[in-house]
Coordinates of C-alpha atoms and ligand atoms in Angstrom, one line a residue:
M177 CA 116.8 111.6 84.0
T178 CA 114.4 113.9 82.3
T179 CA 110.8 114.3 83.4
L180 CA 109.7 112.8 80.1
T181 CA 111.8 109.7 80.6
A182 CA 110.5 109.4 84.2
L183 CA 107.0 109.6 82.9
A184 CA 107.7 106.9 80.3
F185 CA 109.1 104.6 83.0
A186 CA 106.1 105.3 85.1
L187 CA 103.7 104.4 82.4
L188 CA 105.5 101.2 81.5
P189 CA 106.4 99.6 84.8
A190 CA 105.9 96.1 83.5
A191 CA 107.9 96.5 80.3
F192 CA 110.9 97.2 82.5
A193 CA 109.8 94.9 85.3
Q194 CA 110.6 97.6 87.8
T195 CA 108.7 100.4 89.5
M196 CA 109.6 104.1 89.9
H197 CA 108.6 105.4 93.3
S198 CA 108.3 109.2 93.7
V199 CA 109.2 110.8 97.0
Q200 CA 108.9 114.5 97.7
V201 CA 111.7 116.0 99.9
G202 CA 110.5 118.8 102.1
P203 CA 107.2 119.5 100.3
N204 CA 105.5 122.8 101.3
G205 CA 108.4 123.8 103.4
T206 CA 107.8 120.9 105.8
L207 CA 110.7 118.9 107.3
T208 CA 109.4 115.6 105.9
Y209 CA 109.7 113.1 103.1
D210 CA 106.4 112.3 101.5
P211 CA 105.6 109.4 101.7
P212 CA 107.8 108.8 104.8
F213 CA 108.5 105.2 103.8
I214 CA 107.8 102.9 100.9
T215 CA 108.0 99.2 100.1
A216 CA 110.0 98.5 97.0
A217 CA 111.5 95.5 95.2
A218 CA 115.1 94.9 94.1
G219 CA 115.7 96.9 90.9
D220 CA 113.0 99.5 91.6
T221 CA 114.0 103.2 91.4
V222 CA 113.2 105.8 94.1
Q223 CA 113.2 109.3 92.6
F224 CA 113.5 112.0 95.3
T225 CA 112.4 115.5 94.2
F226 CA 113.9 118.4 96.2
N227 CA 111.5 121.1 97.2
P228 CA 112.6 124.6 98.2
K229 CA 115.1 124.8 101.1
N230 CA 118.4 122.9 101.3
H231 CA 118.1 119.2 102.0
T232 CA 119.8 115.9 101.5
V233 CA 118.8 112.3 101.3
T234 CA 121.6 110.4 103.1
Q235 CA 121.7 106.7 104.1
S236 CA 122.2 105.9 107.8
S237 CA 121.7 102.9 110.1
F238 CA 118.8 102.1 112.3
A239 CA 120.8 102.5 115.4
A240 CA 122.3 105.9 114.4
P241 CA 119.5 107.6 112.4
C242 CA 121.3 111.0 112.0
V243 CA 124.8 109.8 111.1
P244 CA 125.8 108.9 107.6
L245 CA 126.4 105.2 107.0
A246 CA 130.0 104.4 106.1
G247 CA 129.9 103.7 102.4
G248 CA 126.2 104.6 102.2
A249 CA 124.5 106.6 99.5
T250 CA 123.9 110.4 99.6
S251 CA 122.3 112.9 97.3
G252 CA 124.5 115.7 98.7
F253 CA 122.9 119.1 99.5
H254 CA 120.3 120.3 97.1
F255 CA 119.5 124.0 97.5
E256 CA 116.3 124.9 95.8
S257 CA 115.1 128.5 95.6
N258 CA 111.5 129.1 96.4
V259 CA 110.9 130.3 92.9
S260 CA 112.5 127.3 91.1
A261 CA 110.4 126.2 88.2
L262 CA 112.3 122.9 87.8
L263 CA 113.2 121.0 91.0
D264 CA 116.2 118.8 91.2
T265 CA 115.8 115.1 91.5
W266 CA 118.1 112.3 92.7
D267 CA 117.5 108.6 91.9
F268 CA 118.3 105.8 94.2
T269 CA 118.2 102.2 92.9
V270 CA 116.9 99.6 95.4
A271 CA 119.5 96.8 95.6
D272 CA 117.5 94.2 97.5
S273 CA 114.5 93.7 99.7
T274 CA 116.2 94.5 103.0
T275 CA 115.5 97.7 104.9
S276 CA 117.3 100.9 104.1
W277 CA 117.3 104.0 106.3
F278 CA 117.8 107.7 105.3
F279 CA 117.8 111.2 106.9
C280 CA 118.4 114.8 105.9
E281 CA 121.9 116.1 106.9
Q282 CA 120.8 119.7 107.1
I283 CA 121.5 121.0 110.6
G284 CA 118.6 120.3 112.9
H285 CA 116.4 118.5 110.3
C286 CA 117.0 114.9 111.4
G287 CA 116.4 115.7 115.0
Q288 CA 113.0 117.1 114.0
G289 CA 112.1 113.8 112.5
M290 CA 113.1 114.3 108.8
V291 CA 113.9 110.6 108.1
F292 CA 112.8 108.1 105.5
A293 CA 112.9 104.3 105.0
I294 CA 112.6 101.7 102.3
N295 CA 111.0 98.4 103.3
P296 CA 110.7 99.0 107.1
P297 CA 108.9 96.3 109.1
A298 CA 105.4 97.4 110.2
D299 CA 104.5 98.5 113.7
P300 CA 104.7 97.1 116.4
D301 CA 108.1 95.8 115.2
P302 CA 110.9 97.5 117.3
H303 CA 112.6 98.4 114.0
S304 CA 109.5 100.0 112.4
F305 CA 109.6 103.4 110.7
S306 CA 108.0 105.1 113.7
A307 CA 110.6 103.6 116.0
F308 CA 113.3 104.9 113.7
Q309 CA 111.9 108.4 113.7
A310 CA 111.4 108.4 117.4
L311 CA 115.1 107.4 117.8
A312 CA 116.2 110.3 115.5
K313 CA 114.3 112.8 117.6
Q314 CA 115.6 111.2 120.8
L315 CA 119.3 111.2 119.8
N316 CA 119.4 114.5 117.8
G317 CA 116.4 116.4 118.8
T318 CA 116.2 119.4 121.2
G319 CA 117.5 118.4 124.6
S320 CA 119.4 115.5 123.1
A321 CA 122.8 117.1 124.1
S322 CA 122.2 115.9 127.6
A323 CA 120.9 112.6 126.5
P324 CA 123.4 109.7 126.2
A325 CA 124.8 109.7 122.7
T326 CA 125.1 106.0 122.5
A327 CA 122.1 104.2 121.1
T328 CA 120.9 101.2 122.9
A329 CA 119.1 100.0 119.8
T330 CA 120.9 97.4 117.7
E331 CA 121.1 97.0 114.0
P332 CA 118.0 95.1 112.7
P333 CA 118.7 91.6 111.4
A334 CA 119.0 91.4 107.7
Q335 CA 115.4 90.8 107.0
S336 CA 113.5 90.2 103.8
Y337 CA 110.9 92.9 103.7
G338 CA 107.3 91.8 104.0
T339 CA 107.4 89.3 106.8
A340 CA 107.2 89.4 110.5
T341 CA 105.8 87.0 113.0
A342 CA 103.5 87.5 115.8
T343 CA 101.6 85.3 118.2
V344 CA 98.1 86.3 119.0
T345 CA 95.7 84.6 121.4
D346 CA 92.0 84.7 121.9
G347 CA 90.5 82.6 124.6
A348 CA 91.5 79.0 123.9
S349 CA 92.9 79.7 120.5
T350 CA 96.5 80.8 119.6
W351 CA 97.7 81.8 116.2
T352 CA 101.4 82.1 115.3
T353 CA 101.2 84.2 112.2
V354 CA 103.4 85.5 109.5
Y355 CA 102.2 88.8 108.4
T356 CA 103.3 91.3 105.7
S357 CA 104.8 94.7 106.6
Y358 CA 103.1 96.0 103.5
D359 CA 101.7 99.4 104.0
G360 CA 98.0 99.2 104.4
T361 CA 97.6 95.6 105.7
P362 CA 95.8 95.2 109.0
A363 CA 97.8 94.8 112.2
P364 CA 98.4 91.2 113.4
T365 CA 95.8 91.4 116.1
F366 CA 92.2 90.5 116.5
A367 CA 89.6 93.0 115.6
P368 CA 88.1 94.8 118.7
G369 CA 85.4 92.6 120.0
G370 CA 87.1 89.4 118.7
P371 CA 86.8 87.4 115.5
V372 CA 83.8 87.9 113.3
N373 CA 82.2 86.0 110.4
H374 CA 82.1 87.6 106.9
L375 CA 79.3 86.3 104.6
I376 CA 80.1 86.3 100.9
K377 CA 77.3 85.4 98.5
V378 CA 78.6 83.6 95.4
G379 CA 76.8 84.2 92.1
I380 CA 73.8 86.0 93.6
D381 CA 74.5 88.9 91.4
G382 CA 75.8 87.5 88.1
L383 CA 79.4 86.3 87.8
S384 CA 80.7 87.9 91.0
Y385 CA 81.3 87.5 94.7
T386 CA 79.2 89.9 96.8
P387 CA 81.0 91.7 98.3
S388 CA 84.0 91.1 96.1
N389 CA 86.7 92.4 98.4
I390 CA 86.8 92.6 102.2
S391 CA 89.1 93.4 105.1
A392 CA 89.4 90.7 107.7
A393 CA 91.4 90.3 110.9
I394 CA 93.2 87.3 112.1
G395 CA 90.8 84.7 113.6
D396 CA 87.9 86.0 111.5
T397 CA 86.0 83.4 109.4
V398 CA 84.7 83.9 105.9
T399 CA 81.6 82.0 104.8
F400 CA 81.1 81.6 101.0
E401 CA 77.4 80.9 100.3
F402 CA 76.8 79.4 96.9
H403 CA 73.8 80.5 94.8
P404 CA 72.4 78.9 91.7
K405 CA 74.8 77.8 88.9
N406 CA 78.0 75.9 89.5
H407 CA 80.8 78.0 91.0
T408 CA 83.9 77.5 93.1
V409 CA 86.1 79.7 95.3
T410 CA 89.7 78.7 94.7
Q411 CA 92.7 80.5 96.1
S412 CA 95.2 82.0 93.6
S413 CA 98.1 84.4 93.5
F414 CA 97.9 88.1 92.5
S415 CA 99.9 87.6 89.4
Q416 CA 98.0 84.5 88.1
P417 CA 94.4 85.2 89.2
C418 CA 92.8 82.3 87.4
V419 CA 95.2 79.5 88.4
S420 CA 95.2 77.7 91.7
L421 CA 97.8 78.8 94.2
T422 CA 98.6 75.2 94.8
E423 CA 99.9 75.0 91.2
T424 CA 101.7 78.3 91.1
S425 CA 103.3 78.6 94.5
K426 CA 107.1 78.3 94.5
S427 CA 107.1 77.8 98.2
G428 CA 104.8 74.9 98.4
Q429 CA 101.7 76.8 99.6
V430 CA 98.5 74.9 99.4
G431 CA 95.6 77.1 98.5
F432 CA 92.0 76.5 99.6
K433 CA 89.5 75.1 97.2
S434 CA 85.8 74.8 97.7
G435 CA 85.4 72.4 94.7
F436 CA 82.4 72.8 92.4
Q437 CA 79.2 73.7 94.1
F438 CA 76.2 72.9 91.8
V439 CA 73.1 74.7 93.0
A440 CA 69.7 74.2 91.2
D441 CA 67.8 77.3 90.0
N442 CA 64.9 76.4 92.4
A443 CA 67.1 75.7 95.4
T444 CA 66.0 77.1 98.7
T445 CA 69.1 76.2 100.8
F446 CA 72.6 77.1 99.8
P447 CA 75.8 75.2 100.4
T448 CA 78.6 77.0 102.2
F449 CA 82.4 76.8 102.4
N450 CA 84.3 78.3 105.2
I451 CA 87.9 79.6 105.7
T452 CA 89.7 81.0 108.7
I453 CA 92.0 84.0 108.3
N454 CA 95.4 82.9 109.6
D455 CA 97.4 86.0 108.7
T456 CA 97.1 89.4 107.3
S457 CA 98.7 88.8 103.9
P458 CA 96.3 89.5 101.0
V459 CA 94.3 86.5 100.0
W460 CA 93.3 86.2 96.3
A461 CA 90.7 83.9 94.9
Y462 CA 88.6 83.1 91.8
C463 CA 85.8 80.9 90.4
G464 CA 87.2 77.8 88.7
Q465 CA 84.2 77.4 86.4
V466 CA 85.2 77.7 82.7
G467 CA 85.2 81.4 81.7
H468 CA 84.1 82.8 85.0
C469 CA 87.5 84.1 86.2
Q470 CA 88.2 85.7 82.8
A471 CA 84.8 87.5 83.2
G472 CA 86.0 89.1 86.4
M473 CA 84.7 86.6 88.9
V474 CA 87.5 87.2 91.5
F475 CA 87.6 87.9 95.2
A476 CA 90.2 89.4 97.6
I477 CA 90.7 89.7 101.3
N478 CA 93.0 92.4 102.7
A479 CA 94.1 93.7 99.3
V480 CA 96.1 96.9 99.7
E481 CA 94.0 99.4 98.0
S482 CA 96.6 102.2 98.3
G483 CA 99.3 100.0 96.5
P484 CA 99.7 98.7 93.0
N485 CA 98.4 95.2 93.9
N486 CA 94.9 96.4 94.6
F487 CA 91.7 94.6 93.8
A488 CA 91.0 96.4 90.6
A489 CA 94.5 95.6 89.3
F490 CA 93.9 91.9 90.2
Q491 CA 90.6 91.8 88.4
A492 CA 92.1 93.5 85.4
I493 CA 94.7 90.8 85.1
A494 CA 91.9 88.2 85.4
N495 CA 89.9 89.9 82.7
A496 CA 92.9 90.2 80.4
S497 CA 93.9 86.5 80.9
G498 CA 90.8 85.7 78.8
S499 CA 92.1 87.5 75.7
G500 CA 94.9 85.1 74.8
S501 CA 97.8 86.0 77.0
A502 CA 96.9 83.7 79.9
S503 CA 98.4 80.5 78.5
S504 CA 101.8 82.0 77.8
S505 CA 102.1 83.9 81.0
G506 CA 103.0 81.3 83.5
T507 CA 106.5 82.5 84.3
S508 CA 106.1 85.5 86.6
S509 CA 109.1 85.7 88.9
A510 CA 107.0 87.0 91.8
P511 CA 106.5 84.5 94.6
A512 CA 102.8 84.0 95.2
S513 CA 102.8 85.6 98.6
S514 CA 105.1 88.5 97.9
Q515 CA 103.7 91.9 96.9
T516 CA 106.6 92.7 94.6
H517 CA 105.9 95.9 92.8
G518 CA 105.8 95.5 89.1
A519 CA 107.3 92.0 89.0
A520 CA 103.8 90.6 89.1
M521 CA 103.3 91.9 85.7
A522 CA 106.5 90.8 84.2
N523 CA 106.7 88.9 80.9
K524 CA 103.5 90.2 79.6
P525 CA 102.9 91.5 76.0
L526 CA 103.1 95.2 75.7
G527 CA 99.5 95.9 74.8
Y528 CA 98.4 94.1 77.9
T529 CA 101.0 96.0 79.9
L530 CA 99.5 99.3 78.8
L531 CA 96.0 98.3 79.9
L532 CA 97.3 97.5 83.4
S533 CA 99.5 100.6 83.5
A534 CA 96.5 102.8 83.0
I535 CA 95.1 101.4 86.2
G536 CA 98.3 101.0 88.2
A537 CA 100.5 103.9 87.2
V538 CA 99.2 106.5 89.6
A539 CA 99.2 104.1 92.5
A540 CA 102.7 102.9 91.7
L541 CA 103.9 106.4 91.9
L542 CA 102.6 107.2 95.4
Ligands
LIG170 C1 101.2 120.7 100.0 O1 100.2 121.8 99.8 C2 99.3 121.4 98.8 C3 98.4 122.6 98.5 O2 98.1 123.3 99.7 C4 98.5 120.2 99.4 O3 97.5 119.8 98.4 C5 99.4 119.1 99.7 O4 98.7 118.0 100.3 C6 100.5 119.5 100.6 N1 101.5 118.4 100.8 C7 102.0 118.1 102.0 C8 102.9 117.0 102.0 O5 101.8 118.8 103.0
LIG171 C1 123.3 113.6 115.5 O1 124.0 113.4 116.7 C2 125.2 112.7 116.6 C3 125.8 112.5 118.0 O2 125.7 113.6 118.7 C4 126.2 113.5 115.7 O3 127.4 112.8 115.5 C5 125.5 113.8 114.4 O4 126.3 114.6 113.5 C6 124.1 114.4 114.5 N1 123.5 114.5 113.2 C7 123.0 115.6 112.7 C8 122.4 115.5 111.4 O5 123.0 116.6 113.3
LIG172 C1 123.2 124.1 102.0 O1 123.5 123.7 103.3 C2 124.8 123.3 103.5 C3 125.0 122.7 104.9 O2 124.4 123.5 105.8 C4 125.7 124.5 103.2 O3 127.1 124.1 103.3 C5 125.5 125.0 101.8 O4 126.2 126.2 101.6 C6 124.0 125.3 101.6 N1 123.8 125.7 100.2 C7 123.2 126.9 99.9 C8 123.2 127.2 98.4 O5 122.8 127.7 100.7
LIG173 C1 110.7 133.5 98.5 O1 111.5 133.8 99.7 C2 111.7 135.2 99.9 C3 112.6 135.3 101.1 O2 112.6 134.3 101.9 C4 110.3 135.8 100.1 O3 110.5 137.2 100.2 C5 109.5 135.6 98.8 O4 108.2 136.1 99.0 C6 109.4 134.1 98.6 N1 108.7 133.9 97.3 C7 107.7 133.0 97.1 C8 107.2 132.8 95.7 O5 107.4 132.2 98.0
LIG174 C1 80.0 71.8 87.6 O1 81.0 72.2 86.7 C2 82.1 71.3 86.5 C3 83.2 71.9 85.7 O2 82.7 72.5 84.6 C4 81.6 70.0 85.9 O3 82.6 69.1 85.8 C5 80.4 69.4 86.8 O4 79.9 68.3 86.2 C6 79.4 70.5 87.0 N1 78.4 70.0 87.9 C7 77.1 69.8 87.6 C8 76.2 69.1 88.6 O5 76.7 70.2 86.6
LIG175 C1 63.4 71.8 91.6 O1 63.0 71.5 90.3 C2 63.2 70.1 90.0 C3 62.9 69.8 88.5 O2 62.8 71.0 87.8 C4 62.4 69.2 90.9 O3 62.6 67.8 90.6 C5 62.8 69.5 92.3 O4 61.9 68.8 93.2 C6 62.6 71.0 92.6 N1 63.2 71.3 93.9 C7 62.6 72.1 94.8 C8 63.3 72.3 96.1 O5 61.6 72.7 94.5
LIG176 C1 80.3 77.7 107.7 O1 80.1 78.5 108.8 C2 78.7 78.8 109.0 C3 78.6 79.9 110.1 O2 79.4 79.5 111.2 C4 78.0 77.6 109.4 O3 76.6 77.9 109.5 C5 78.1 76.6 108.2 O4 77.5 75.3 108.6 C6 79.6 76.3 107.9 N1 79.7 75.5 106.7 C7 80.4 74.4 106.7 C8 80.5 73.7 105.4 O5 81.1 74.0 107.6
LIG177 C1 94.4 78.7 107.6 O1 95.1 77.5 108.1 C2 94.4 76.3 107.9 C3 95.1 75.2 108.6 O2 96.5 75.3 108.4 C4 94.3 76.1 106.4 O3 93.6 74.9 106.1 C5 93.5 77.3 105.8 O4 93.5 77.1 104.4 C6 94.2 78.6 106.1 N1 93.5 79.7 105.6 C7 93.9 80.5 104.6 C8 92.9 81.6 104.3 O5 94.9 80.3 104.1
LIG178 C1 85.8 96.7 97.1 O1 84.7 96.5 98.0 C2 84.1 97.7 98.3 C3 83.0 97.4 99.3 O2 82.2 96.3 98.9 C4 83.5 98.3 97.1 O3 82.9 99.6 97.4 C5 84.6 98.5 96.1 O4 84.0 99.0 94.9 C6 85.3 97.3 95.8 N1 86.4 97.6 94.9 C7 86.4 97.2 93.7 C8 87.6 97.6 92.9 O5 85.5 96.5 93.2
LIG179 C1 86.4 92.8 84.5 O1 85.3 92.4 83.7 C2 84.0 92.5 84.3 C3 83.0 91.8 83.5 O2 83.1 92.3 82.1 C4 83.7 94.0 84.6 O3 82.5 94.1 85.2 C5 84.8 94.6 85.4 O4 84.6 96.0 85.6 C6 86.2 94.3 84.8 N1 87.2 94.8 85.7 C7 88.3 95.5 85.3 C8 89.2 95.9 86.4 O5 88.5 95.7 84.2

């Protein structure tokens, strides 16, 4: 694939309902893949660019990080001179949402931690990326000759990326939570010092929530305080910002709804609506008043700012849904709770796609 074609794909992720992920192999002479792991959806392409030296990208198993997986994919060795103007690339197509593990076959590299993963569970899962890398160093690193060659770790269960469960307790309360393994989401633990309350002022500064996006830990509470006019806070999904999650969820999720909160201009007390954070998945919400969502009145908790499903992208979809494409767009294939790259923007007209691409293309490439 030429650079130009790659660029075209990168700029039009939605048109092809897939994402191109770029990974540097051995950048700056380091024995690393950058980024070391990614989350990707079925059909996405991962493009590996080989930097100077002589590396591979070879599939392995969790239990034997530095041994090629029988029947697994490999790029083969790519020798790049340090004066190459054009670096080789190798594309890997993601088949499904389960975890895939990779390493560099060059002598010594894997034992020094040169490993990579697609859709690994987040720490502290025993099959996280860092556990995989530690196992590579343990089994093939310096001094491993004397170490037992048999791994005690077992193959991870076939697991749909993006979910893990944890139980956290705080005093009398216990939460059993499903949390995403999405890079950038908070750990499934309480914040140091215990749960806190976050105050969101609704409509105090025009058609907006102030602040409009926050990070919150499990057990935290969020208080929405309604200021004059007639607003709501209603939970939605990333791909359909201005429709209640209850209506769009394919897994029967019931989103929260404050209902309309009319507040007079001369009011001196302000009604509130509270939610409790039960898990660390991103929470998306909007104002249900006619026209407000399409004017950008949206809100997010734990949006992953480093990924394509960030707050600005969410607001851009909300804004764009006012310009005619909203009514025909109700068929996104992305489940409401999954952070499927690209898929969230499927089935949208091209002009709309370009608008979003301008915002999301760079993030999607990281
Ligand atoms: C490689 O070097 C460049 C320039 O010094 C730097 O900007 C970049 O972050 C480095 N990348 C890695 C992965 O070390
Ligand atoms: C890692 O160690 C195993 C067991 O000793 C060996 O079979 C394998 O070839 C080593 N891998 C690399 C990349 O050196
Ligand atoms: C790259 O490394 C492999 C394995 O060590 C070796 O067989 C091959 O000759 C190397 N290629 C070049 C061009 O040095
Ligand atoms: C490339 O490598 C050679 C030998 O390893 C070295 O002499 C030369 O300075 C390097 N060139 C660049 C541009 O890094
Ligand atoms: C608030 O807005 C809703 C929806 O537009 C409307 O049905 C309701 O009557 C309004 N409430 C008041 C008190 O104006
Ligand atoms: C607000 O204004 C309305 C009429 O404009 C009045 O009836 C009401 O008493 C006022 N409320 C307060 C708290 O001042
Ligand atoms: C929401 O929580 C705040 C702070 O704990 C509390 O003052 C308020 O009464 C609660 N509102 C409702 C509607 O329960
Ligand atoms: C947390 O769980 C409670 C009880 O199941 C539910 O009512 C609430 O909507 C959940 N909070 C969020 C943010 O989903
Ligand atoms: C998210 O919230 C932070 C803190 O309030 C703010 O600085 C940032 O601009 C917000 N992001 C967007 C895209 O509005
Ligand atoms: C959405 O529209 C609002 C109001 O016009 C604007 O302030 C905001 O910057 C827009 N957001 C994006 C991401 O385009």
